Amino acid sequence: MHIPLVDLKAQYHAHREQIDDAISSVIDESAFIGGEYVKLFEEQFAEFLGINNFVGCANGTDAIEIALRVLGIGRGDEVIVPAHTWISTSEAVTSVGATIVFADTLADTYTIDPVSVEGRITSRTKAIIPVHLYGCPCDMDSICSLAGKFDIKVIEDSAQAHGAIYRGKKVGTIGDAGTFSFYPGKNLGAYGDAGGMVFKREENAARARMMADHGRVGKHNHVIEGRNSRLDGLQAAILSAKLPNLEAWTLKRERVAARYAELLAPLELKLQKSPPESRHVHHIYAIQIEDRDATQNRMAARGIETGIHYPSALPFIKPYAHLNHIPKDFPVAHRVTSKVLSLPMYPELSDEQLHYIVNQLTEVMGLK
Ligand SMILES: *Cc1c(COP(=O)(O)O)cnc(C)c1O
């Protein structure tokens, strides 16, 4: 049996008609840039989040960068980001000319550790970018209370957490800004690059919209110098066709995660926990395992694709070598990233496939 890490074809085959129709409508109407499909998806996703304004853009990395600029973060400012995340989170900080300050992560949830954040706050700290890693909400109460105390902006990187909930609120809508990616493999994925952002203040959303479209408000009315980071019509129409299914897909992901937890229990592995009063949307299902790389190879030989998110904490990868960090600066992120292995996770995984995966893992670990 071959089991991929993510199966985008299974989802397409189940919803082919709606998606194909959406694509031909956009082409029929030449609604490639801007227009009604973009507007419609923006309204629908705002409603999904329970907020007033969602601003589409080209991808989830631009979304973070534009949000930083809108909130006035730039040269001379420090921005705290987790050591354990995808590189977009830190890249965006450098792109606006600000300085990256990494913080360690929590041992149970792998999300940014508020105590580590507090220890790294200086008079130049202007923003924190908590990442809802693998779909797990961060400890937003602690982060927002630090932000309030030290007058720091909070930008929630929600690229992996569409629909995740923290104390009754969808993630992305808790801080000053929230950013999303619709990269094809994300829980809500386009068929190419796409992203977007939300802001607590309406005027910031308007500014982001302007910034992502050459700084203009009308066709030739440029108010500032902006950039081109637009959500295109094809991607918007595909996302609108998919959005009504997101809740059903999330319920299936929760079922898969619960089943994994049951089946894996005898192996006594360390699994990611979520904070109280929260909904984890299981973008990634990671186990911690000694001998991770060998396990991955042995699983591959048995037809099971696994992933590593991510093989190293960011402070230790080449682009950040100049910061001269050592493992004991981020002991938890270092330990967790050296052990995490992501098992196949997508809504369509069957019980038979889950049994097969866990049986193979049990054999590979020499427990059977
Ligand atoms: C995917 C991702 C992004 C960026 O998304 P792109 O759309 O690929 O630019 C940002 N942050 C995190 C944590 C991600 O997983």
Coordinates of C-alpha atoms and ligand atoms in Angstrom, one line a residue:
M1 CA 0.0 0.0 0.0
H2 CA 1.3 3.5 -0.9
I3 CA 0.2 6.3 1.4
P4 CA 1.2 9.9 0.6
L5 CA 1.9 12.5 3.2
V6 CA -0.9 14.7 1.7
D7 CA -3.3 13.7 -1.0
L8 CA -4.5 16.7 -3.0
K9 CA -5.9 14.5 -5.8
A10 CA -8.4 12.8 -3.5
Q11 CA -9.9 16.2 -2.6
Y12 CA -10.0 17.3 -6.2
H13 CA -11.7 14.1 -7.4
A14 CA -14.4 14.4 -4.7
H15 CA -15.2 18.1 -5.7
R16 CA -14.1 18.1 -9.4
E17 CA -17.3 19.5 -10.8
Q18 CA -17.5 22.6 -8.5
I19 CA -13.8 23.4 -9.0
D20 CA -13.8 22.9 -12.8
D21 CA -16.9 25.1 -13.1
A22 CA -15.2 27.8 -11.0
I23 CA -12.2 27.8 -13.2
S24 CA -14.1 28.0 -16.5
S25 CA -16.3 30.8 -15.2
V26 CA -13.2 32.9 -14.4
I27 CA -11.8 32.2 -17.9
D28 CA -15.1 32.8 -19.6
E29 CA -15.4 36.2 -18.0
S30 CA -11.6 37.1 -18.1
A31 CA -11.9 37.9 -14.4
F32 CA -8.2 37.2 -13.9
I33 CA -7.1 40.1 -11.7
G34 CA -9.4 41.7 -9.1
G35 CA -13.1 41.6 -9.9
E36 CA -16.1 39.8 -8.5
Y37 CA -14.5 36.5 -7.7
V38 CA -11.8 38.0 -5.5
K39 CA -14.4 40.2 -3.8
L40 CA -16.7 37.3 -3.2
F41 CA -14.0 35.1 -1.6
E42 CA -12.8 38.0 0.5
E43 CA -16.3 38.4 1.9
Q44 CA -16.8 34.7 2.4
F45 CA -13.5 34.2 4.2
A46 CA -14.2 37.3 6.4
E47 CA -17.6 35.7 7.3
F48 CA -15.9 32.4 8.1
L49 CA -13.6 34.2 10.5
G50 CA -16.4 36.3 12.0
I51 CA -14.7 39.6 11.2
N52 CA -15.5 42.6 8.9
N53 CA -12.6 42.6 6.5
F54 CA -10.3 40.1 4.8
V55 CA -7.7 41.3 2.3
G56 CA -6.5 38.9 -0.3
C57 CA -2.8 38.9 -1.4
A58 CA -0.4 36.8 -3.5
N59 CA 0.8 34.4 -0.8
G60 CA 1.2 33.9 3.0
T61 CA 4.7 35.3 3.1
D62 CA 3.7 38.6 1.5
A63 CA 0.8 38.7 4.0
I64 CA 3.2 38.8 7.0
E65 CA 5.4 41.4 5.3
I66 CA 2.5 43.7 4.3
A67 CA 1.0 43.3 7.8
L68 CA 4.3 44.4 9.4
R69 CA 4.5 47.4 7.1
V70 CA 0.9 48.4 7.8
L71 CA 1.6 48.3 11.5
G72 CA 4.6 50.6 11.0
I73 CA 7.4 48.0 11.7
G74 CA 10.7 48.7 10.0
R75 CA 14.3 49.6 10.4
G76 CA 15.5 49.8 14.0
D77 CA 12.6 47.7 15.3
E78 CA 12.9 44.2 16.8
V79 CA 10.3 41.5 16.1
I80 CA 10.1 38.4 18.1
V81 CA 9.4 35.1 16.2
P82 CA 9.4 31.5 17.3
A83 CA 12.6 29.4 16.6
H84 CA 10.4 26.5 15.5
T85 CA 8.5 27.6 12.4
W86 CA 8.6 27.8 8.6
I87 CA 11.1 30.4 7.3
S88 CA 8.4 32.8 6.0
T89 CA 7.8 34.1 9.5
S90 CA 11.4 35.4 9.9
E91 CA 12.0 36.3 6.3
A92 CA 9.2 38.8 6.4
V93 CA 10.9 40.6 9.3
T94 CA 14.1 41.0 7.4
S95 CA 12.1 42.1 4.3
V96 CA 10.8 45.1 6.1
G97 CA 14.3 46.0 7.4
A98 CA 13.5 45.0 11.0
T99 CA 15.6 42.8 13.2
I100 CA 14.7 39.2 14.0
V101 CA 14.7 38.0 17.6
F102 CA 14.0 34.3 18.0
A103 CA 12.2 32.9 21.1
D104 CA 12.1 29.3 22.3
T105 CA 8.9 27.2 22.1
L106 CA 6.8 25.3 24.6
A107 CA 7.6 21.6 25.1
D108 CA 4.0 20.4 24.9
T109 CA 2.4 22.5 22.1
Y110 CA 5.6 23.5 20.1
T111 CA 4.2 27.1 19.9
I112 CA 6.1 30.2 21.1
D113 CA 6.9 30.2 24.8
P114 CA 5.6 33.5 26.4
V115 CA 8.3 33.3 29.1
S116 CA 11.0 33.1 26.5
V117 CA 9.3 36.0 24.7
E118 CA 9.3 38.1 27.8
G119 CA 13.0 37.5 28.4
R120 CA 13.8 38.8 24.9
I121 CA 11.7 42.0 25.0
T122 CA 13.8 45.2 24.8
S123 CA 12.9 48.9 24.4
R124 CA 13.1 48.2 20.6
T125 CA 10.7 45.3 20.5
K126 CA 7.8 46.4 18.3
A127 CA 6.0 43.2 17.3
I128 CA 5.6 39.5 18.1
I129 CA 4.6 37.0 15.5
P130 CA 3.1 33.9 17.2
V131 CA 2.7 31.0 14.8
H132 CA -0.2 28.6 15.3
L133 CA 2.1 25.7 14.4
Y134 CA 0.7 22.5 12.8
G135 CA -2.8 24.0 13.4
C136 CA -2.4 24.4 17.2
P137 CA -3.4 27.7 18.7
C138 CA -0.7 29.6 20.7
D139 CA -1.1 30.7 24.3
M140 CA -2.7 34.0 23.1
D141 CA -3.8 35.2 26.5
S142 CA -0.2 35.3 27.7
I143 CA 1.1 36.8 24.5
C144 CA -1.6 39.5 24.3
S145 CA -1.0 40.4 27.9
L146 CA 2.7 40.9 27.3
A147 CA 1.9 42.9 24.2
G148 CA -0.5 45.1 26.2
K149 CA 2.0 45.6 29.0
F150 CA 4.9 46.6 26.7
D151 CA 2.9 48.2 23.9
I152 CA 3.9 45.6 21.2
K153 CA 1.9 44.6 18.1
V154 CA 0.8 41.0 17.6
I155 CA 0.6 39.5 14.2
E156 CA -0.8 35.9 14.2
D157 CA 0.8 33.8 11.5
S158 CA -2.2 31.5 10.9
A159 CA -0.9 29.9 7.7
Q160 CA -1.4 26.4 9.2
A161 CA -4.5 27.1 11.2
H162 CA -7.6 28.1 9.1
G163 CA -10.5 27.7 11.5
A164 CA -8.5 26.9 14.6
I165 CA -10.1 28.4 17.7
Y166 CA -8.7 29.9 20.9
R167 CA -11.2 30.7 23.7
G168 CA -14.1 31.1 21.3
K169 CA -12.2 33.2 18.7
K170 CA -10.9 32.0 15.3
V171 CA -7.1 32.4 15.2
G172 CA -6.0 35.4 13.2
T173 CA -8.7 37.6 14.7
I174 CA -7.2 37.9 18.2
G175 CA -4.1 40.1 17.6
D176 CA -3.6 43.4 15.7
A177 CA -3.3 41.4 12.5
G178 CA -3.6 37.8 11.3
T179 CA -2.1 36.3 8.2
F180 CA -3.1 33.3 6.1
S181 CA -1.6 31.2 3.3
F182 CA -3.6 29.2 0.8
Y183 CA -0.6 27.3 -0.6
P184 CA -2.1 24.1 -2.1
G185 CA -1.1 21.8 0.8
K186 CA -2.6 24.1 3.5
N187 CA -6.0 23.1 5.1
L188 CA -7.7 25.5 2.7
G189 CA -5.5 25.4 -0.4
A190 CA -5.6 27.1 -3.8
Y191 CA -4.2 25.7 -7.0
G192 CA -1.2 27.9 -6.9
D193 CA 0.0 30.6 -4.5
A194 CA -2.5 32.7 -2.6
G195 CA -2.7 34.4 0.8
G196 CA -4.5 37.1 2.8
M197 CA -4.7 39.1 6.0
V198 CA -7.1 40.5 8.6
F199 CA -6.7 43.5 10.9
K200 CA -8.3 44.5 14.1
R201 CA -8.6 48.1 12.8
E202 CA -10.6 48.8 9.7
E203 CA -8.2 51.5 8.5
N204 CA -5.3 49.1 8.6
A205 CA -7.2 46.7 6.3
A206 CA -7.8 49.5 3.8
R207 CA -4.1 50.4 4.0
A208 CA -3.1 46.7 3.4
R209 CA -5.4 46.6 0.4
M210 CA -3.8 49.7 -1.1
M211 CA -0.3 48.5 -0.4
A212 CA -0.9 45.1 -2.1
D213 CA -2.1 46.9 -5.2
H214 CA 0.5 49.5 -6.1
G215 CA -0.5 51.9 -3.4
R216 CA -3.6 53.0 -5.3
V217 CA -7.3 53.6 -4.4
G218 CA -8.7 54.1 -7.9
K219 CA -7.2 53.1 -11.3
H220 CA -4.6 55.9 -11.4
N221 CA -4.9 57.3 -7.9
H222 CA -1.7 56.2 -6.3
V223 CA -1.6 57.4 -2.6
I224 CA 1.7 55.7 -1.7
E225 CA 4.3 53.5 -3.4
G226 CA 3.0 50.0 -2.9
R227 CA 3.7 46.7 -4.6
N228 CA 2.0 44.0 -6.6
S229 CA 0.8 41.3 -4.3
R230 CA -2.8 40.5 -5.5
L231 CA -4.9 37.5 -5.0
D232 CA -5.8 36.4 -8.6
G233 CA -9.3 35.6 -9.8
L234 CA -8.7 31.9 -10.6
Q235 CA -7.4 31.2 -7.1
A236 CA -10.2 33.2 -5.5
A237 CA -12.8 31.2 -7.4
I238 CA -11.2 27.9 -6.5
L239 CA -11.1 28.9 -2.8
S240 CA -14.7 29.9 -2.9
A241 CA -15.6 26.5 -4.4
K242 CA -13.7 24.8 -1.6
L243 CA -14.5 26.9 1.4
P244 CA -18.0 25.4 2.1
N245 CA -16.2 22.1 2.7
L246 CA -13.6 23.4 5.1
E247 CA -15.6 22.6 8.3
A248 CA -16.3 19.0 7.1
W249 CA -12.6 18.5 6.2
T250 CA -11.6 19.9 9.6
L251 CA -14.0 17.5 11.4
K252 CA -12.4 14.6 9.4
R253 CA -8.9 15.8 10.3
E254 CA -10.0 15.8 14.0
R255 CA -11.3 12.2 13.5
V256 CA -8.0 11.1 11.9
A257 CA -6.0 12.8 14.8
A258 CA -8.2 11.1 17.5
R259 CA -7.8 7.7 15.7
Y260 CA -4.0 8.2 15.5
A261 CA -3.9 9.0 19.2
E262 CA -5.8 5.8 20.0
L263 CA -3.8 3.5 17.8
L264 CA -0.5 5.0 18.8
A265 CA -1.2 4.9 22.5
P266 CA 0.7 1.5 23.0
L267 CA 3.9 3.1 21.5
E268 CA 4.0 5.7 24.2
L269 CA 5.2 8.4 21.9
K270 CA 5.3 12.1 22.7
L271 CA 2.4 13.8 20.8
Q272 CA 1.6 17.5 20.4
K273 CA -0.9 18.8 23.0
S274 CA -3.2 21.8 22.5
P275 CA -4.0 24.5 25.1
P276 CA -7.3 24.4 27.0
E277 CA -10.4 25.8 25.4
S278 CA -9.0 25.6 21.9
R279 CA -9.6 23.8 18.7
H280 CA -6.5 22.3 16.9
V281 CA -7.1 21.9 13.2
H282 CA -4.4 19.3 12.6
H283 CA -2.6 20.7 9.5
I284 CA 0.3 18.4 10.5
Y285 CA 0.2 15.3 12.7
A286 CA 3.7 15.0 14.3
I287 CA 5.1 12.4 16.6
Q288 CA 8.4 12.7 18.4
I289 CA 10.7 9.8 17.8
E290 CA 14.4 9.0 18.5
D291 CA 16.2 7.9 15.4
R292 CA 13.9 10.0 13.3
D293 CA 15.7 10.0 10.0
A294 CA 16.2 6.2 10.0
T295 CA 12.5 5.8 10.9
Q296 CA 11.5 8.0 8.0
N297 CA 13.6 5.9 5.5
R298 CA 12.2 2.6 6.8
M299 CA 8.6 4.0 6.6
A300 CA 9.4 5.1 3.0
A301 CA 10.6 1.6 2.1
R302 CA 7.2 0.4 3.3
G303 CA 5.3 2.8 1.0
I304 CA 4.5 5.4 3.7
E305 CA 5.5 9.0 3.0
T306 CA 6.3 11.1 6.1
G307 CA 7.6 14.6 6.5
I308 CA 9.8 16.7 8.8
H309 CA 8.4 20.1 9.9
Y310 CA 11.1 21.2 10.2
P311 CA 14.5 19.5 10.2
S312 CA 16.2 22.3 12.2
A313 CA 15.1 25.2 14.3
L314 CA 15.5 28.4 12.3
P315 CA 18.3 30.0 14.4
F316 CA 20.6 27.1 13.3
I317 CA 20.0 27.2 9.5
K318 CA 22.5 28.9 7.1
P319 CA 20.8 32.3 6.6
Y320 CA 21.0 32.9 10.3
A321 CA 24.5 31.5 11.0
H322 CA 25.7 35.1 11.5
L323 CA 23.6 35.3 14.7
N324 CA 25.9 32.7 16.2
H325 CA 23.2 30.9 18.1
I326 CA 23.9 27.6 19.9
P327 CA 21.4 24.9 20.8
K328 CA 21.2 25.9 24.4
D329 CA 19.8 29.3 23.4
F330 CA 16.6 27.4 22.2
P331 CA 16.8 24.1 24.0
V332 CA 13.2 23.1 23.5
A333 CA 13.0 24.1 19.8
H334 CA 16.3 22.3 19.2
R335 CA 15.2 19.1 20.9
V336 CA 11.7 19.0 19.3
T337 CA 12.9 19.7 15.8
S338 CA 15.5 16.9 16.0
K339 CA 12.7 14.4 16.9
V340 CA 9.5 15.4 15.0
L341 CA 8.2 13.2 12.3
S342 CA 5.0 14.1 10.5
L343 CA 2.7 11.2 9.7
P344 CA 0.3 11.3 6.7
M345 CA -2.5 13.7 7.5
Y346 CA -5.4 14.6 5.2
P347 CA -9.2 14.4 5.6
E348 CA -9.7 11.4 3.3
L349 CA -7.4 9.0 5.2
S350 CA -9.4 5.8 5.9
D351 CA -9.4 3.7 9.0
E352 CA -7.7 0.9 7.0
Q353 CA -4.9 3.3 6.0
L354 CA -4.5 4.5 9.6
H355 CA -4.2 1.0 10.8
Y356 CA -1.6 0.2 8.2
I357 CA 0.5 3.3 9.0
V358 CA 0.5 2.5 12.7
N359 CA 1.2 -1.2 12.2
Q360 CA 4.2 -0.4 10.0
L361 CA 5.5 2.1 12.5
T362 CA 5.2 -0.4 15.3
E363 CA 7.2 -2.9 13.2
V364 CA 9.8 -0.3 12.2
M365 CA 10.3 0.6 15.9
G366 CA 10.9 -3.1 16.6
L367 CA 7.9 -3.4 18.9
K368 CA 6.3 -6.3 17.0
Ligands
LIG1 C1 3.0 28.2 4.5 C2 3.5 29.1 5.6 C3 3.7 30.5 5.4 C4 3.7 31.1 4.0 O1 3.0 30.8 3.1 P1 3.2 31.0 1.5 O2 1.8 31.1 1.0 O3 3.9 29.7 1.0 O4 4.1 32.2 1.3 C5 4.0 31.3 6.5 N1 4.1 30.8 7.7 C6 3.9 29.5 7.9 C7 4.0 29.0 9.3 C8 3.6 28.6 6.9 O5 3.4 27.3 7.2

